[in-house]
Amino acid sequence: MTGKEMWKKFQTENHVEDCPYEEWAFGADADALASLVANGEKTGTSSAYPLYELEKEPLPKVGEYSVVLNSMDAAVCIIQTKKVYVAPFDAVTAEHARKEGEGDQSLEFWRKAHEKFFTECLAEADLKFTSDMKVVCEEFEVVYP
């Protein structure tokens, strides 16, 4: 099922008025991370704030919907953003790391995995990772199916 098809089905079944939504896949391992979201193990994510500044993109907003896609661009589920905040990389909490649901869910695992991921993403934009770099932290819940 495509993202658009899942969105229409969600709207019809839940009497949701027309509103904006996004479709996207997680960058590191789209299939594994989408599965963690669908299973309720992953209720948070984070992204590099400097990339939002560079692209002049607005930050995610509470209440927004997203269709989570797998690596084949098939819809897996729909999430709704519940909380958004910005924190320095080295101030991201163990609670947020647990909500990301990856690895052993520890802050140590989160920092190691995300330093590597952010370093790679930032390098593509000729930017450098620093431990005090701002990180956009999001919390969400699955609303469909």
PDB file of C-alpha atoms in Angstrom:
ATOM      1  CA  MET A   1       0.000   0.000   0.000  1.00  0.00           C
ATOM      2  CA  THR A   2       1.315   3.453  -0.833  1.00  0.00           C
ATOM      3  CA  GLY A   3       1.500   6.266   1.681  1.00  0.00           C
ATOM      4  CA  LYS A   4      -1.304   8.089  -0.083  1.00  0.00           C
ATOM      5  CA  GLU A   5      -3.533   4.997   0.004  1.00  0.00           C
ATOM      6  CA  MET A   6      -2.900   4.457   3.711  1.00  0.00           C
ATOM      7  CA  TRP A   7      -3.555   8.145   4.435  1.00  0.00           C
ATOM      8  CA  LYS A   8      -6.906   8.056   2.600  1.00  0.00           C
ATOM      9  CA  LYS A   9      -7.914   4.875   4.440  1.00  0.00           C
ATOM     10  CA  PHE A  10      -6.936   6.455   7.781  1.00  0.00           C
ATOM     11  CA  GLN A  11      -8.943   9.584   6.994  1.00  0.00           C
ATOM     12  CA  THR A  12     -12.039   7.619   5.991  1.00  0.00           C
ATOM     13  CA  GLU A  13     -11.963   5.209   8.925  1.00  0.00           C
ATOM     14  CA  ASN A  14     -11.230   7.904  11.522  1.00  0.00           C
ATOM     15  CA  HIS A  15     -13.222  10.807  10.078  1.00  0.00           C
ATOM     16  CA  VAL A  16     -10.094  12.964   9.835  1.00  0.00           C
ATOM     17  CA  GLU A  17     -10.539  16.151   7.834  1.00  0.00           C
ATOM     18  CA  ASP A  18      -8.096  17.042   5.099  1.00  0.00           C
ATOM     19  CA  CYS A  19      -4.875  18.157   6.729  1.00  0.00           C
ATOM     20  CA  PRO A  20      -1.237  18.104   5.715  1.00  0.00           C
ATOM     21  CA  TYR A  21       0.859  15.008   6.310  1.00  0.00           C
ATOM     22  CA  GLU A  22       4.291  13.827   5.273  1.00  0.00           C
ATOM     23  CA  GLU A  23       5.600  10.517   3.985  1.00  0.00           C
ATOM     24  CA  TRP A  24       9.132   9.464   4.864  1.00  0.00           C
ATOM     25  CA  ALA A  25      11.419   6.580   5.736  1.00  0.00           C
ATOM     26  CA  PHE A  26      14.002   6.529   8.503  1.00  0.00           C
ATOM     27  CA  GLY A  27      17.490   7.187   7.192  1.00  0.00           C
ATOM     28  CA  ALA A  28      19.657   4.620   8.968  1.00  0.00           C
ATOM     29  CA  ASP A  29      17.743   1.339   8.479  1.00  0.00           C
ATOM     30  CA  ALA A  30      14.270   2.090   7.154  1.00  0.00           C
ATOM     31  CA  ASP A  31      12.864  -1.433   7.513  1.00  0.00           C
ATOM     32  CA  ALA A  32      14.131  -2.178  11.016  1.00  0.00           C
ATOM     33  CA  LEU A  33      13.168   1.240  12.367  1.00  0.00           C
ATOM     34  CA  ALA A  34       9.708   1.199  10.754  1.00  0.00           C
ATOM     35  CA  SER A  35       9.156  -2.224  12.324  1.00  0.00           C
ATOM     36  CA  LEU A  36      10.152  -0.887  15.763  1.00  0.00           C
ATOM     37  CA  VAL A  37       7.640   1.950  15.323  1.00  0.00           C
ATOM     38  CA  ALA A  38       4.841  -0.357  14.190  1.00  0.00           C
ATOM     39  CA  ASN A  39       5.514  -2.659  17.165  1.00  0.00           C
ATOM     40  CA  GLY A  40       5.364   0.248  19.613  1.00  0.00           C
ATOM     41  CA  GLU A  41       9.006  -0.144  20.650  1.00  0.00           C
ATOM     42  CA  LYS A  42      10.137   3.116  18.994  1.00  0.00           C
ATOM     43  CA  THR A  43       8.245   6.233  20.086  1.00  0.00           C
ATOM     44  CA  GLY A  44      10.943   8.809  19.458  1.00  0.00           C
ATOM     45  CA  THR A  45      13.440   9.963  16.878  1.00  0.00           C
ATOM     46  CA  SER A  46      16.054  12.639  16.459  1.00  0.00           C
ATOM     47  CA  SER A  47      17.606  14.611  13.651  1.00  0.00           C
ATOM     48  CA  ALA A  48      20.430  17.073  13.133  1.00  0.00           C
ATOM     49  CA  TYR A  49      19.226  20.646  13.662  1.00  0.00           C
ATOM     50  CA  PRO A  50      21.920  22.150  11.370  1.00  0.00           C
ATOM     51  CA  LEU A  51      20.286  20.386   8.398  1.00  0.00           C
ATOM     52  CA  TYR A  52      16.968  22.132   9.134  1.00  0.00           C
ATOM     53  CA  GLU A  53      18.822  25.462   9.196  1.00  0.00           C
ATOM     54  CA  LEU A  54      20.670  24.689   5.973  1.00  0.00           C
ATOM     55  CA  GLU A  55      17.503  23.639   4.117  1.00  0.00           C
ATOM     56  CA  LYS A  56      15.448  26.423   5.762  1.00  0.00           C
ATOM     57  CA  GLU A  57      12.907  23.750   6.703  1.00  0.00           C
ATOM     58  CA  PRO A  58      10.474  24.207   9.575  1.00  0.00           C
ATOM     59  CA  LEU A  59      10.866  21.930  12.563  1.00  0.00           C
ATOM     60  CA  PRO A  60       8.249  19.217  13.102  1.00  0.00           C
ATOM     61  CA  LYS A  61       5.187  20.397  15.028  1.00  0.00           C
ATOM     62  CA  VAL A  62       3.061  18.749  17.683  1.00  0.00           C
ATOM     63  CA  GLY A  63      -0.064  17.268  16.112  1.00  0.00           C
ATOM     64  CA  GLU A  64       1.438  16.641  12.677  1.00  0.00           C
ATOM     65  CA  TYR A  65       0.887  13.300  10.973  1.00  0.00           C
ATOM     66  CA  SER A  66       3.471  11.237   9.094  1.00  0.00           C
ATOM     67  CA  VAL A  67       3.179   8.057   7.078  1.00  0.00           C
ATOM     68  CA  VAL A  68       6.217   5.927   7.898  1.00  0.00           C
ATOM     69  CA  LEU A  69       7.551   4.091   4.852  1.00  0.00           C
ATOM     70  CA  ASN A  70       9.821   1.086   4.534  1.00  0.00           C
ATOM     71  CA  SER A  71      12.813   0.808   2.189  1.00  0.00           C
ATOM     72  CA  MET A  72      10.501  -0.053  -0.714  1.00  0.00           C
ATOM     73  CA  ASP A  73       8.401   3.105  -0.114  1.00  0.00           C
ATOM     74  CA  ALA A  74       5.465   1.010   1.114  1.00  0.00           C
ATOM     75  CA  ALA A  75       3.425   2.454   3.977  1.00  0.00           C
ATOM     76  CA  VAL A  76       3.973   0.760   7.345  1.00  0.00           C
ATOM     77  CA  CYS A  77       1.971   2.957   9.726  1.00  0.00           C
ATOM     78  CA  ILE A  78       0.882   6.503  10.519  1.00  0.00           C
ATOM     79  CA  ILE A  79       2.281   8.400  13.486  1.00  0.00           C
ATOM     80  CA  GLN A  80       1.296  11.662  15.134  1.00  0.00           C
ATOM     81  CA  THR A  81       3.908  13.946  16.694  1.00  0.00           C
ATOM     82  CA  LYS A  82       3.315  14.465  20.423  1.00  0.00           C
ATOM     83  CA  LYS A  83       6.391  16.417  21.534  1.00  0.00           C
ATOM     84  CA  VAL A  84       9.230  18.321  19.837  1.00  0.00           C
ATOM     85  CA  TYR A  85      12.216  19.941  21.505  1.00  0.00           C
ATOM     86  CA  VAL A  86      15.777  20.924  20.653  1.00  0.00           C
ATOM     87  CA  ALA A  87      18.717  19.949  22.854  1.00  0.00           C
ATOM     88  CA  PRO A  88      22.495  19.824  22.470  1.00  0.00           C
ATOM     89  CA  PHE A  89      23.678  16.366  21.412  1.00  0.00           C
ATOM     90  CA  ASP A  90      25.522  15.862  24.692  1.00  0.00           C
ATOM     91  CA  ALA A  91      22.380  16.791  26.686  1.00  0.00           C
ATOM     92  CA  VAL A  92      20.012  14.269  25.074  1.00  0.00           C
ATOM     93  CA  THR A  93      18.665  12.181  27.928  1.00  0.00           C
ATOM     94  CA  ALA A  94      18.649   8.471  28.655  1.00  0.00           C
ATOM     95  CA  GLU A  95      14.838   8.690  28.591  1.00  0.00           C
ATOM     96  CA  HIS A  96      14.898   9.931  25.007  1.00  0.00           C
ATOM     97  CA  ALA A  97      17.424   7.251  24.028  1.00  0.00           C
ATOM     98  CA  ARG A  98      15.060   4.619  25.463  1.00  0.00           C
ATOM     99  CA  LYS A  99      12.132   6.062  23.464  1.00  0.00           C
ATOM    100  CA  GLU A 100      14.152   5.694  20.265  1.00  0.00           C
ATOM    101  CA  GLY A 101      13.999   1.934  20.901  1.00  0.00           C
ATOM    102  CA  GLU A 102      17.244   1.056  19.148  1.00  0.00           C
ATOM    103  CA  GLY A 103      19.988  -1.337  20.231  1.00  0.00           C
ATOM    104  CA  ASP A 104      19.978  -1.886  23.985  1.00  0.00           C
ATOM    105  CA  GLN A 105      18.059   1.412  24.367  1.00  0.00           C
ATOM    106  CA  SER A 106      20.873   2.920  26.440  1.00  0.00           C
ATOM    107  CA  LEU A 107      22.168   6.461  26.170  1.00  0.00           C
ATOM    108  CA  GLU A 108      25.627   5.066  25.397  1.00  0.00           C
ATOM    109  CA  PHE A 109      24.263   3.116  22.401  1.00  0.00           C
ATOM    110  CA  TRP A 110      22.232   6.142  21.244  1.00  0.00           C
ATOM    111  CA  ARG A 111      25.245   8.469  21.387  1.00  0.00           C
ATOM    112  CA  LYS A 112      27.540   6.080  19.516  1.00  0.00           C
ATOM    113  CA  ALA A 113      24.995   5.278  16.777  1.00  0.00           C
ATOM    114  CA  HIS A 114      23.827   8.868  16.342  1.00  0.00           C
ATOM    115  CA  GLU A 115      27.297  10.416  16.343  1.00  0.00           C
ATOM    116  CA  LYS A 116      28.157   8.104  13.444  1.00  0.00           C
ATOM    117  CA  PHE A 117      24.858   8.787  11.636  1.00  0.00           C
ATOM    118  CA  PHE A 118      24.944  12.561  12.158  1.00  0.00           C
ATOM    119  CA  THR A 119      28.614  12.728  11.125  1.00  0.00           C
ATOM    120  CA  GLU A 120      27.766  11.014   7.827  1.00  0.00           C
ATOM    121  CA  CYS A 121      24.664  13.140   7.149  1.00  0.00           C
ATOM    122  CA  LEU A 122      26.390  16.396   7.996  1.00  0.00           C
ATOM    123  CA  ALA A 123      29.444  15.518   5.872  1.00  0.00           C
ATOM    124  CA  GLU A 124      27.179  15.260   2.818  1.00  0.00           C
ATOM    125  CA  ALA A 125      26.298  18.928   3.417  1.00  0.00           C
ATOM    126  CA  ASP A 126      29.928  19.909   4.169  1.00  0.00           C
ATOM    127  CA  LEU A 127      29.095  20.350   7.856  1.00  0.00           C
ATOM    128  CA  LYS A 128      30.877  18.867  10.855  1.00  0.00           C
ATOM    129  CA  PHE A 129      29.464  17.035  13.847  1.00  0.00           C
ATOM    130  CA  THR A 130      30.197  18.471  17.303  1.00  0.00           C
ATOM    131  CA  SER A 131      29.126  17.094  20.676  1.00  0.00           C
ATOM    132  CA  ASP A 132      27.261  20.331  21.457  1.00  0.00           C
ATOM    133  CA  MET A 133      25.418  20.378  18.106  1.00  0.00           C
ATOM    134  CA  LYS A 134      21.672  20.958  18.395  1.00  0.00           C
ATOM    135  CA  VAL A 135      19.480  17.891  17.916  1.00  0.00           C
ATOM    136  CA  VAL A 136      15.752  17.933  17.142  1.00  0.00           C
ATOM    137  CA  CYS A 137      14.090  15.360  19.400  1.00  0.00           C
ATOM    138  CA  GLU A 138      10.597  14.141  18.581  1.00  0.00           C
ATOM    139  CA  GLU A 139       8.174  11.891  20.383  1.00  0.00           C
ATOM    140  CA  PHE A 140       5.240  10.308  18.583  1.00  0.00           C
ATOM    141  CA  GLU A 141       2.593   7.627  18.774  1.00  0.00           C
ATOM    142  CA  VAL A 142       1.220   5.236  16.194  1.00  0.00           C
ATOM    143  CA  VAL A 143      -2.331   6.227  15.262  1.00  0.00           C
ATOM    144  CA  TYR A 144      -2.882   3.801  12.367  1.00  0.00           C
ATOM    145  CA  PRO A 145      -3.302   0.925  11.946  1.00  0.00           C
TER     146      PRO A 145
END
